[in-house]
XYZ file of C-alpha atoms in Angstrom:
340
model
C 305.959 234.887 9.048
C 306.902 234.703 12.457
C 303.890 236.321 13.876
C 301.314 234.232 11.597
C 303.461 230.882 13.480
C 303.476 232.435 16.614
C 299.575 232.963 16.262
C 298.797 229.526 14.743
C 301.265 227.588 17.692
C 299.211 229.377 20.769
C 295.496 229.051 18.755
C 294.620 226.445 21.035
C 295.940 228.553 24.057
C 293.790 231.246 22.963
C 290.677 229.131 22.900
C 291.384 227.410 25.689
C 291.559 230.933 27.750
C 288.272 232.148 26.046
C 286.912 229.298 27.674
C 288.281 229.490 31.072
C 287.393 233.387 30.847
C 283.460 232.578 29.685
C 283.140 229.549 31.928
C 284.251 231.423 35.158
C 282.331 234.889 33.951
C 278.804 233.892 36.307
C 281.555 233.744 39.637
C 282.267 237.175 39.425
C 279.104 238.362 40.911
C 279.962 236.793 43.959
C 282.854 239.460 44.185
C 279.860 242.297 45.910
C 280.160 239.776 49.412
C 282.995 241.293 50.070
C 281.638 244.905 50.353
C 280.422 246.226 53.435
C 276.632 246.191 54.000
C 276.593 249.242 56.584
C 279.166 251.664 54.418
C 277.841 253.897 52.020
C 281.118 255.418 50.411
C 283.967 254.256 49.779
C 287.697 256.066 50.815
C 291.111 255.926 49.697
C 293.424 257.854 51.560
C 292.265 261.424 51.243
C 289.624 260.420 48.416
C 285.759 259.798 49.322
C 283.323 258.566 46.633
C 279.400 258.462 47.478
C 277.098 256.248 45.236
C 273.632 257.292 46.817
C 273.077 253.594 46.816
C 272.149 252.137 50.499
C 275.702 250.102 51.321
C 278.834 248.962 49.249
C 277.683 246.240 48.643
C 274.654 246.649 47.097
C 276.435 249.254 44.608
C 279.241 246.552 43.586
C 276.182 244.261 43.220
C 274.733 246.856 40.221
C 278.182 247.500 38.947
C 279.286 243.806 38.825
C 275.564 243.086 37.214
C 276.783 245.464 34.518
C 280.276 244.267 34.357
C 279.526 240.387 33.266
C 276.883 240.741 30.320
C 279.311 243.300 29.421
C 282.650 240.551 29.566
C 280.480 238.713 27.567
C 278.649 240.473 24.588
C 282.621 242.175 24.469
C 284.015 238.348 23.520
C 280.986 237.577 21.613
C 281.619 241.058 19.753
C 284.808 239.669 18.618
C 283.867 235.723 17.880
C 281.052 236.333 15.362
C 280.036 237.221 11.577
C 279.943 240.747 11.422
C 276.043 241.555 11.022
C 276.145 239.849 14.632
C 278.237 243.057 15.675
C 276.183 245.584 14.451
C 273.101 244.056 16.647
C 275.618 243.678 19.270
C 276.594 246.852 19.410
C 272.833 248.407 20.852
C 273.329 245.880 23.646
C 276.598 247.474 24.790
C 275.096 250.964 24.238
C 273.149 250.258 26.166
C 274.553 248.879 29.287
C 276.984 251.511 29.038
C 273.878 254.252 29.589
C 272.201 252.239 31.939
C 275.336 251.540 34.485
C 275.797 255.699 33.750
C 272.795 256.675 34.873
C 272.612 254.135 37.972
C 275.992 254.428 39.017
C 277.357 257.740 38.272
C 275.989 261.394 38.159
C 276.580 262.589 35.366
C 274.643 264.654 33.455
C 273.326 264.111 29.896
C 274.952 260.104 30.752
C 273.472 259.214 27.260
C 275.911 260.840 24.927
C 279.110 259.203 26.097
C 277.908 255.616 24.903
C 276.891 257.080 21.969
C 281.028 256.818 21.100
C 280.157 253.028 20.934
C 278.261 253.290 18.151
C 281.047 255.070 16.447
C 283.319 251.061 16.551
C 282.253 249.811 12.969
C 284.132 253.262 11.270
C 287.113 252.157 12.913
C 287.202 248.341 13.004
C 285.752 247.920 9.308
C 287.312 248.583 6.362
C 285.348 249.891 3.454
C 282.608 250.810 5.711
C 279.612 251.869 4.067
C 280.050 249.230 1.612
C 280.326 246.440 3.966
C 277.716 247.944 5.919
C 275.361 246.941 3.253
C 276.515 244.385 2.127
C 277.234 242.735 5.298
C 272.505 243.356 5.652
C 272.899 241.368 2.263
C 274.797 238.697 3.221
C 272.362 238.169 6.636
C 269.368 237.473 3.606
C 271.414 235.487 1.837
C 271.164 232.860 4.153
C 268.053 233.174 5.487
C 266.116 233.886 8.288
C 268.530 232.373 10.717
C 270.729 235.511 10.776
C 267.850 237.537 10.876
C 265.940 235.881 13.855
C 269.366 236.348 15.884
C 269.842 239.588 14.932
C 266.181 241.014 16.140
C 266.436 238.971 18.769
C 269.917 240.721 19.480
C 268.478 244.334 19.258
C 265.276 243.752 21.003
C 267.231 242.452 24.048
C 267.656 246.236 25.538
C 263.932 247.146 25.318
C 262.400 245.549 28.726
C 265.443 247.949 30.261
C 264.245 250.574 28.515
C 260.797 250.405 29.547
C 261.707 250.105 32.507
C 263.624 253.435 32.625
C 260.310 255.162 31.775
C 258.091 253.385 34.501
C 257.305 255.306 37.679
C 258.454 254.015 41.147
C 255.851 254.295 42.844
C 254.524 251.545 40.662
C 254.185 248.385 42.573
C 252.670 246.330 39.650
C 250.826 246.540 36.328
C 247.184 244.894 35.277
C 246.338 243.289 32.549
C 242.435 242.978 33.220
C 243.514 239.031 32.918
C 246.218 238.909 35.079
C 247.934 241.191 37.074
C 252.049 241.478 36.894
C 253.683 242.213 40.233
C 256.858 243.506 41.348
C 258.037 239.358 42.591
C 259.504 240.697 45.514
C 261.709 243.877 44.484
C 260.702 247.610 45.823
C 258.688 248.424 42.476
C 257.648 247.378 39.212
C 260.056 249.703 37.363
C 262.964 247.599 39.710
C 261.945 244.504 38.483
C 262.025 245.163 34.669
C 265.687 246.550 35.354
C 267.043 243.729 37.093
C 265.023 241.119 34.048
C 266.812 244.109 31.472
C 270.026 242.652 32.868
C 269.031 238.853 33.222
C 268.463 238.906 29.648
C 270.850 240.249 28.374
C 272.867 237.749 29.750
C 270.803 235.247 28.351
C 269.803 236.477 24.795
C 273.470 236.725 23.472
C 274.961 233.796 25.016
C 271.980 231.746 23.560
C 272.426 233.303 20.337
C 276.227 233.109 20.272
C 276.100 229.609 21.411
C 273.659 228.377 18.663
C 275.888 230.208 15.747
C 280.032 229.377 17.345
C 280.729 226.042 15.605
C 284.006 225.953 17.783
C 284.687 223.309 20.787
C 284.641 226.025 23.995
C 281.574 227.148 22.899
C 280.328 224.344 26.103
C 281.700 227.152 28.181
C 278.996 229.513 27.322
C 276.798 226.594 28.793
C 277.678 228.014 31.915
C 276.508 231.718 31.941
C 273.135 230.848 30.311
C 272.618 228.121 33.169
C 273.948 230.250 36.260
C 271.424 233.133 34.719
C 268.429 230.816 34.437
C 268.921 229.559 38.345
C 269.363 233.356 39.303
C 266.229 234.412 37.425
C 264.399 231.412 38.865
C 265.346 232.837 42.424
C 264.529 236.658 41.123
C 260.721 235.609 40.321
C 259.982 234.291 43.426
C 258.333 236.326 45.835
C 259.648 234.997 49.212
C 263.203 234.890 48.291
C 264.823 238.290 49.850
C 268.103 236.950 48.644
C 269.632 236.817 45.195
C 272.548 236.155 42.886
C 274.301 234.601 46.780
C 273.215 230.806 46.228
C 272.629 230.293 42.881
C 275.950 229.181 41.788
C 276.058 226.611 44.314
C 272.833 225.147 43.581
C 273.641 224.717 39.717
C 276.825 223.287 40.704
C 276.614 219.710 39.813
C 275.424 221.182 36.544
C 278.624 222.965 36.329
C 281.026 220.273 36.675
C 279.085 218.166 33.964
C 279.945 221.047 31.753
C 283.629 221.537 33.189
C 283.999 217.748 32.129
C 282.829 218.623 28.307
C 284.897 220.727 28.165
C 288.057 218.451 29.264
C 287.145 215.762 27.324
C 286.767 218.410 24.327
C 290.070 219.884 25.114
C 291.973 216.974 24.553
C 291.471 216.330 20.767
C 291.408 220.181 20.311
C 294.659 220.656 21.916
C 296.146 217.480 19.117
C 294.028 218.768 16.378
C 295.569 222.224 16.590
C 298.856 220.661 17.009
C 298.906 218.343 13.802
C 298.319 221.870 11.934
C 301.173 223.194 13.016
C 303.550 220.608 11.791
C 301.521 220.623 8.546
C 301.808 224.549 8.388
C 305.489 224.722 9.107
C 306.311 221.458 6.558
C 304.353 223.365 3.954
C 306.367 226.231 4.768
C 309.961 224.480 4.775
C 308.423 223.005 1.498
C 307.913 226.379 0.008
C 311.345 227.659 0.425
C 313.012 224.047 -0.990
C 311.208 224.573 -3.806
C 311.625 228.458 -4.069
C 315.446 228.185 -3.676
C 316.178 225.446 -6.090
C 314.179 225.616 -8.669
C 313.835 229.971 -8.375
C 311.433 231.254 -11.043
C 310.724 227.925 -12.259
C 308.626 227.324 -9.361
C 306.423 230.391 -10.401
C 303.919 228.554 -12.384
C 303.551 226.027 -9.940
C 302.498 229.171 -8.002
C 300.693 231.045 -9.552
C 298.592 227.371 -10.438
C 298.551 226.720 -6.696
C 297.347 230.343 -6.225
C 294.226 230.360 -8.979
C 293.794 226.573 -7.572
C 292.670 227.838 -3.798
C 290.914 230.258 -4.808
C 288.456 229.022 -6.801
C 288.269 226.010 -4.014
C 287.296 228.851 -1.425
C 285.045 230.719 -3.513
C 283.363 227.880 -5.165
C 279.851 228.353 -4.196
C 280.128 231.952 -4.473
C 281.354 232.047 -7.862
C 279.794 228.891 -9.584
C 283.022 227.319 -10.333
C 282.069 223.823 -11.963
C 283.721 221.304 -10.382
C 285.169 220.499 -14.141
C 286.880 223.495 -13.953
C 288.462 222.682 -10.711
C 289.512 218.816 -11.236
C 291.243 220.447 -14.904
C 293.060 223.223 -12.790
C 294.656 220.282 -10.220
C 295.787 218.199 -13.235
C 297.608 221.724 -14.637
C 299.160 222.074 -11.094
C 300.651 217.731 -10.660
C 301.736 218.207 -14.228
C 303.625 221.662 -13.257
C 304.728 219.915 -10.057
C 306.270 216.418 -11.669
C 308.170 218.977 -13.891
C 309.869 220.638 -11.382
C 310.689 217.422 -9.391
C 312.580 215.935 -12.968
C 314.187 219.101 -14.591
């Protein structure tokens, strides 16, 4: 009971922290500027790590390009319906696979991320039945969830294509038009960069459209910054990417921040009212139990039936008349308890 009260009381703080984390996540890419443009190894006392990149700055940039979408997708994983989680695991697998491929010298690096695909076996109860029930829920809820899951599953496909293209290729000729490398060293690198940006943009757009809580507007921050970064990346004449886009988007980011501050105040008071209600409700139940003992048992049974019918009304096709009848029985039982 104490744990439940504590979680209830801190729900607003949890949501606020989540909003702050999401809003400022795109700013993490700026940290790569703190690393050296000339050094090619990391040294800590006698330990030395050689990454094979042209500079520590380039390596740090590559690492942050993987950390940011991974962080955001993990948040999405824990705040969405289960059917979306299966699709999200595909994105997490590709991000882990690509990071190990780009940033380490491990052999068979594709095997390690397979552990991610085992997450549902440990995180969901009644694994097999839940797996198929979740797909039934997605089907019954219409095309919306099916379309969202399809987008999530297909998000890493560009990155997969980039892994199978020769680094010698500079462009692709589609007869009607030619797709170049947009200033990147080769076409494969351009597709790789595009894939990492789409792995921020696509899941966050889906997350924003499916989430209903007030902090969802914080998702506009990574969406907006990623769009600015993509715009810069598609300009061949620009040599520097992922550095100045935060400042270009700053006016709009400030507007998003003001919206979040405006929504946070009523959310705080709403959470406070819910906490007071929960506390009074728990206190009333304790008093009833103490005063009437077993006499309140029938009332508790009726109340639980009423709440169960109310929650599952649509699923079980419970008639409105049955709910009204049960409500009337509840009122009568409560009246008997108070007059006896």
